[in-house]
JSON list of C-alpha atoms and ligand atoms in Angstrom, two decimals:
[
{"chain": "A", "resi": 21, "resn": "MET", "atom": "CA", "xyz": [7.37, 47.82, 73.93]},
{"chain": "A", "resi": 22, "resn": "MET", "atom": "CA", "xyz": [7.91, 47.72, 70.14]},
{"chain": "A", "resi": 23, "resn": "GLY", "atom": "CA", "xyz": [8.38, 43.94, 70.25]},
{"chain": "A", "resi": 24, "resn": "ARG", "atom": "CA", "xyz": [5.16, 43.54, 72.19]},
{"chain": "A", "resi": 25, "resn": "GLY", "atom": "CA", "xyz": [3.47, 45.80, 69.63]},
{"chain": "A", "resi": 26, "resn": "PHE", "atom": "CA", "xyz": [4.66, 43.75, 66.66]},
{"chain": "A", "resi": 27, "resn": "THR", "atom": "CA", "xyz": [3.31, 40.59, 68.31]},
{"chain": "A", "resi": 28, "resn": "ARG", "atom": "CA", "xyz": [-0.07, 42.26, 68.98]},
{"chain": "A", "resi": 29, "resn": "GLY", "atom": "CA", "xyz": [0.56, 42.51, 72.71]},
{"chain": "A", "resi": 30, "resn": "CYS", "atom": "CA", "xyz": [-0.19, 45.32, 75.13]},
{"chain": "A", "resi": 31, "resn": "PRO", "atom": "CA", "xyz": [2.89, 47.59, 75.08]},
{"chain": "A", "resi": 32, "resn": "ILE", "atom": "CA", "xyz": [2.64, 48.04, 78.85]},
{"chain": "A", "resi": 33, "resn": "CYS", "atom": "CA", "xyz": [2.19, 44.49, 80.20]},
{"chain": "A", "resi": 34, "resn": "GLY", "atom": "CA", "xyz": [2.48, 42.21, 77.14]},
{"chain": "A", "resi": 35, "resn": "GLN", "atom": "CA", "xyz": [-1.10, 40.83, 77.39]},
{"chain": "A", "resi": 36, "resn": "ARG", "atom": "CA", "xyz": [-1.86, 39.10, 74.07]},
{"chain": "A", "resi": 37, "resn": "ARG", "atom": "CA", "xyz": [-5.66, 38.66, 74.32]},
{"chain": "A", "resi": 38, "resn": "ILE", "atom": "CA", "xyz": [-6.50, 42.09, 72.99]},
{"chain": "A", "resi": 39, "resn": "PHE", "atom": "CA", "xyz": [-7.73, 41.18, 69.49]},
{"chain": "A", "resi": 40, "resn": "LYS", "atom": "CA", "xyz": [-10.45, 38.89, 68.19]},
{"chain": "A", "resi": 41, "resn": "ILE", "atom": "CA", "xyz": [-9.34, 38.53, 64.57]},
{"chain": "A", "resi": 42, "resn": "ILE", "atom": "CA", "xyz": [-9.01, 42.29, 63.93]},
{"chain": "A", "resi": 43, "resn": "ALA", "atom": "CA", "xyz": [-11.61, 43.61, 66.42]},
{"chain": "A", "resi": 44, "resn": "MET", "atom": "CA", "xyz": [-9.87, 45.17, 69.40]},
{"chain": "A", "resi": 45, "resn": "LEU", "atom": "CA", "xyz": [-10.72, 45.67, 73.06]},
{"chain": "A", "resi": 46, "resn": "ASP", "atom": "CA", "xyz": [-10.78, 49.29, 74.28]},
{"chain": "A", "resi": 47, "resn": "ASP", "atom": "CA", "xyz": [-8.76, 48.52, 77.42]},
{"chain": "A", "resi": 48, "resn": "CYS", "atom": "CA", "xyz": [-6.10, 45.97, 78.29]},
{"chain": "A", "resi": 49, "resn": "PRO", "atom": "CA", "xyz": [-7.76, 43.16, 80.31]},
{"chain": "A", "resi": 50, "resn": "ARG", "atom": "CA", "xyz": [-4.63, 42.75, 82.47]},
{"chain": "A", "resi": 51, "resn": "CYS", "atom": "CA", "xyz": [-3.32, 46.26, 83.25]},
{"chain": "A", "resi": 52, "resn": "GLY", "atom": "CA", "xyz": [-6.39, 48.34, 82.37]},
{"chain": "A", "resi": 53, "resn": "PHE", "atom": "CA", "xyz": [-4.51, 50.62, 79.98]},
{"chain": "A", "resi": 54, "resn": "HIS", "atom": "CA", "xyz": [-6.91, 52.46, 77.65]},
{"chain": "A", "resi": 55, "resn": "PHE", "atom": "CA", "xyz": [-5.34, 52.10, 74.20]},
{"chain": "A", "resi": 56, "resn": "GLU", "atom": "CA", "xyz": [-6.94, 55.12, 72.51]},
{"chain": "A", "resi": 57, "resn": "ARG", "atom": "CA", "xyz": [-5.04, 57.68, 74.58]},
{"chain": "A", "resi": 58, "resn": "ILE", "atom": "CA", "xyz": [-6.38, 60.77, 72.80]},
{"chain": "A", "resi": 59, "resn": "GLU", "atom": "CA", "xyz": [-8.97, 61.42, 70.13]},
{"chain": "A", "resi": 60, "resn": "GLY", "atom": "CA", "xyz": [-7.36, 60.68, 66.76]},
{"chain": "A", "resi": 61, "resn": "HIS", "atom": "CA", "xyz": [-4.79, 58.34, 68.31]},
{"chain": "A", "resi": 62, "resn": "TRP", "atom": "CA", "xyz": [-5.25, 55.71, 65.57]},
{"chain": "A", "resi": 63, "resn": "VAL", "atom": "CA", "xyz": [-4.19, 58.05, 62.76]},
{"chain": "A", "resi": 64, "resn": "GLY", "atom": "CA", "xyz": [-0.62, 57.15, 63.75]},
{"chain": "A", "resi": 65, "resn": "ALA", "atom": "CA", "xyz": [-1.45, 53.45, 63.36]},
{"chain": "A", "resi": 66, "resn": "VAL", "atom": "CA", "xyz": [-2.72, 54.11, 59.84]},
{"chain": "A", "resi": 67, "resn": "GLY", "atom": "CA", "xyz": [0.59, 55.85, 59.13]},
{"chain": "A", "resi": 68, "resn": "ILE", "atom": "CA", "xyz": [2.59, 52.89, 60.50]},
{"chain": "A", "resi": 69, "resn": "ASN", "atom": "CA", "xyz": [0.49, 50.49, 58.42]},
{"chain": "A", "resi": 70, "resn": "THR", "atom": "CA", "xyz": [1.04, 52.59, 55.29]},
{"chain": "A", "resi": 71, "resn": "ILE", "atom": "CA", "xyz": [4.81, 52.79, 55.86]},
{"chain": "A", "resi": 72, "resn": "VAL", "atom": "CA", "xyz": [5.12, 49.03, 56.41]},
{"chain": "A", "resi": 73, "resn": "THR", "atom": "CA", "xyz": [2.96, 48.24, 53.36]},
{"chain": "A", "resi": 74, "resn": "PHE", "atom": "CA", "xyz": [4.84, 50.58, 51.02]},
{"chain": "A", "resi": 75, "resn": "ALA", "atom": "CA", "xyz": [8.22, 49.42, 52.34]},
{"chain": "A", "resi": 76, "resn": "THR", "atom": "CA", "xyz": [7.24, 45.78, 51.80]},
{"chain": "A", "resi": 77, "resn": "MET", "atom": "CA", "xyz": [5.99, 46.54, 48.28]},
{"chain": "A", "resi": 78, "resn": "GLY", "atom": "CA", "xyz": [9.19, 48.47, 47.50]},
{"chain": "A", "resi": 79, "resn": "VAL", "atom": "CA", "xyz": [11.45, 45.67, 48.73]},
{"chain": "A", "resi": 80, "resn": "PHE", "atom": "CA", "xyz": [9.33, 43.10, 46.87]},
{"chain": "A", "resi": 81, "resn": "ALA", "atom": "CA", "xyz": [9.35, 45.12, 43.62]},
{"chain": "A", "resi": 82, "resn": "ALA", "atom": "CA", "xyz": [13.10, 45.77, 43.77]},
{"chain": "A", "resi": 83, "resn": "GLY", "atom": "CA", "xyz": [13.84, 42.14, 44.68]},
{"chain": "A", "resi": 84, "resn": "GLY", "atom": "CA", "xyz": [11.49, 40.84, 41.97]},
{"chain": "A", "resi": 85, "resn": "LEU", "atom": "CA", "xyz": [13.02, 43.06, 39.29]},
{"chain": "A", "resi": 86, "resn": "ILE", "atom": "CA", "xyz": [16.56, 42.09, 40.31]},
{"chain": "A", "resi": 87, "resn": "ALA", "atom": "CA", "xyz": [15.66, 38.39, 40.44]},
{"chain": "A", "resi": 88, "resn": "THR", "atom": "CA", "xyz": [14.01, 38.40, 36.99]},
{"chain": "A", "resi": 89, "resn": "TYR", "atom": "CA", "xyz": [16.56, 40.67, 35.25]},
{"chain": "A", "resi": 90, "resn": "PRO", "atom": "CA", "xyz": [16.84, 41.08, 32.25]},
{"chain": "A", "resi": 91, "resn": "ASP", "atom": "CA", "xyz": [13.46, 39.52, 31.29]},
{"chain": "A", "resi": 92, "resn": "PHE", "atom": "CA", "xyz": [11.29, 41.22, 33.90]},
{"chain": "A", "resi": 93, "resn": "ALA", "atom": "CA", "xyz": [8.26, 39.18, 34.95]},
{"chain": "A", "resi": 94, "resn": "VAL", "atom": "CA", "xyz": [6.00, 42.23, 35.00]},
{"chain": "A", "resi": 95, "resn": "VAL", "atom": "CA", "xyz": [2.58, 40.56, 35.22]},
{"chain": "A", "resi": 96, "resn": "PRO", "atom": "CA", "xyz": [3.41, 38.13, 38.07]},
{"chain": "A", "resi": 97, "resn": "LEU", "atom": "CA", "xyz": [5.19, 40.91, 39.96]},
{"chain": "A", "resi": 98, "resn": "MET", "atom": "CA", "xyz": [2.19, 43.21, 39.57]},
{"chain": "A", "resi": 99, "resn": "VAL", "atom": "CA", "xyz": [-0.27, 40.51, 40.65]},
{"chain": "A", "resi": 100, "resn": "ILE", "atom": "CA", "xyz": [1.76, 39.73, 43.78]},
{"chain": "A", "resi": 101, "resn": "GLY", "atom": "CA", "xyz": [2.28, 43.45, 44.41]},
{"chain": "A", "resi": 102, "resn": "VAL", "atom": "CA", "xyz": [-1.48, 44.08, 44.29]},
{"chain": "A", "resi": 103, "resn": "ALA", "atom": "CA", "xyz": [-2.01, 41.12, 46.64]},
{"chain": "A", "resi": 104, "resn": "ILE", "atom": "CA", "xyz": [0.51, 42.63, 49.08]},
{"chain": "A", "resi": 105, "resn": "ALA", "atom": "CA", "xyz": [-1.16, 46.04, 48.84]},
{"chain": "A", "resi": 106, "resn": "THR", "atom": "CA", "xyz": [-4.57, 44.46, 49.47]},
{"chain": "A", "resi": 107, "resn": "PHE", "atom": "CA", "xyz": [-3.92, 41.95, 52.23]},
{"chain": "A", "resi": 108, "resn": "LEU", "atom": "CA", "xyz": [-0.89, 43.23, 54.16]},
{"chain": "A", "resi": 109, "resn": "PRO", "atom": "CA", "xyz": [-2.69, 46.27, 55.61]},
{"chain": "A", "resi": 110, "resn": "ILE", "atom": "CA", "xyz": [-5.49, 43.99, 56.85]},
{"chain": "A", "resi": 111, "resn": "LEU", "atom": "CA", "xyz": [-3.11, 41.43, 58.34]},
{"chain": "A", "resi": 112, "resn": "PHE", "atom": "CA", "xyz": [-0.85, 44.08, 59.88]},
{"chain": "A", "resi": 113, "resn": "HIS", "atom": "CA", "xyz": [-3.74, 46.19, 61.23]},
{"chain": "A", "resi": 114, "resn": "PRO", "atom": "CA", "xyz": [-3.60, 44.84, 64.83]},
{"chain": "A", "resi": 115, "resn": "SER", "atom": "CA", "xyz": [0.18, 45.07, 65.02]},
{"chain": "A", "resi": 116, "resn": "SER", "atom": "CA", "xyz": [0.17, 48.59, 63.57]},
{"chain": "A", "resi": 117, "resn": "ARG", "atom": "CA", "xyz": [-2.14, 49.74, 66.36]},
{"chain": "A", "resi": 118, "resn": "MET", "atom": "CA", "xyz": [0.04, 48.25, 69.09]},
{"chain": "A", "resi": 119, "resn": "VAL", "atom": "CA", "xyz": [3.29, 49.45, 67.45]},
{"chain": "A", "resi": 120, "resn": "TRP", "atom": "CA", "xyz": [1.89, 52.97, 67.22]},
{"chain": "A", "resi": 121, "resn": "THR", "atom": "CA", "xyz": [0.75, 52.80, 70.85]},
{"chain": "A", "resi": 122, "resn": "ALA", "atom": "CA", "xyz": [4.29, 51.70, 71.83]},
{"chain": "A", "resi": 123, "resn": "ILE", "atom": "CA", "xyz": [5.79, 54.63, 69.90]},
{"chain": "A", "resi": 124, "resn": "ASP", "atom": "CA", "xyz": [3.29, 57.00, 71.50]},
{"chain": "A", "resi": 125, "resn": "LEU", "atom": "CA", "xyz": [4.19, 55.62, 74.94]},
{"chain": "A", "resi": 126, "resn": "ALA", "atom": "CA", "xyz": [7.89, 56.20, 74.20]},
{"chain": "A", "resi": 127, "resn": "MET", "atom": "CA", "xyz": [7.09, 59.85, 73.41]},
{"chain": "A", "resi": 128, "resn": "ARG", "atom": "CA", "xyz": [4.48, 60.37, 76.15]},
{"chain": "A", "resi": 129, "resn": "PRO", "atom": "CA", "xyz": [5.08, 57.90, 79.01]},
{"chain": "A", "resi": 130, "resn": "VAL", "atom": "CA", "xyz": [2.06, 56.32, 80.62]},
{"chain": "A", "resi": 131, "resn": "GLN", "atom": "CA", "xyz": [0.58, 58.21, 83.57]},
{"chain": "A", "resi": 132, "resn": "PRO", "atom": "CA", "xyz": [-0.63, 56.32, 86.67]},
{"chain": "A", "resi": 133, "resn": "ASP", "atom": "CA", "xyz": [-4.26, 57.37, 86.12]},
{"chain": "A", "resi": 134, "resn": "GLU", "atom": "CA", "xyz": [-4.24, 55.78, 82.63]},
{"chain": "A", "resi": 135, "resn": "LEU", "atom": "CA", "xyz": [-3.73, 52.34, 84.17]},
{"chain": "A", "resi": 136, "resn": "GLN", "atom": "CA", "xyz": [-6.54, 52.87, 86.68]},
{"chain": "A", "resi": 137, "resn": "GLN", "atom": "CA", "xyz": [-9.19, 54.01, 84.18]},
{"chain": "A", "resi": 138, "resn": "LYS", "atom": "CA", "xyz": [-10.61, 50.49, 83.91]},
{"chain": "A", "resi": 139, "resn": "ARG", "atom": "CA", "xyz": [-11.08, 50.22, 87.68]},
{"chain": "A", "resi": 140, "resn": "THR", "atom": "CA", "xyz": [-12.69, 53.67, 87.96]},
{"chain": "A", "resi": 141, "resn": "THR", "atom": "CA", "xyz": [-15.06, 53.08, 85.05]},
{"chain": "A", "resi": 142, "resn": "GLU", "atom": "CA", "xyz": [-16.06, 49.70, 86.44]},
{"chain": "A", "resi": 143, "resn": "HIS", "atom": "CA", "xyz": [-16.93, 51.20, 89.82]},
{"chain": "A", "resi": 144, "resn": "ASP", "atom": "CA", "xyz": [-18.84, 54.16, 88.33]},
{"chain": "B", "resi": 12, "resn": "ZN", "atom": "ZN1", "xyz": [-1.72, 45.71, 79.48]}
]
């Protein structure tokens, strides 16, 4: 499920056509799973995105300082660090949502009625 999440796929069935750039469908077109399981569900995705961004910046900063020791290239490192902090959260946004949904599913397994919501809403 985590692997499917990192590749922007539905954690349940692996369907990849969930995102148009960063806009996301509410339900999986293949299995009908409604991604926003509870109100506030996406707060976890923001947390995942923040963790990944800060971890990447930390690894980059440490690696950059080690690579340029003893004459630290402060300005280039800061410019690249700001670029990471600006663009990584946008690029990782879809994956963070699916990774968080996979984690949520590991903690609270999917219930049969969650997969049938699409069919019931279509008939109503
Ligand atoms: Zn699915």
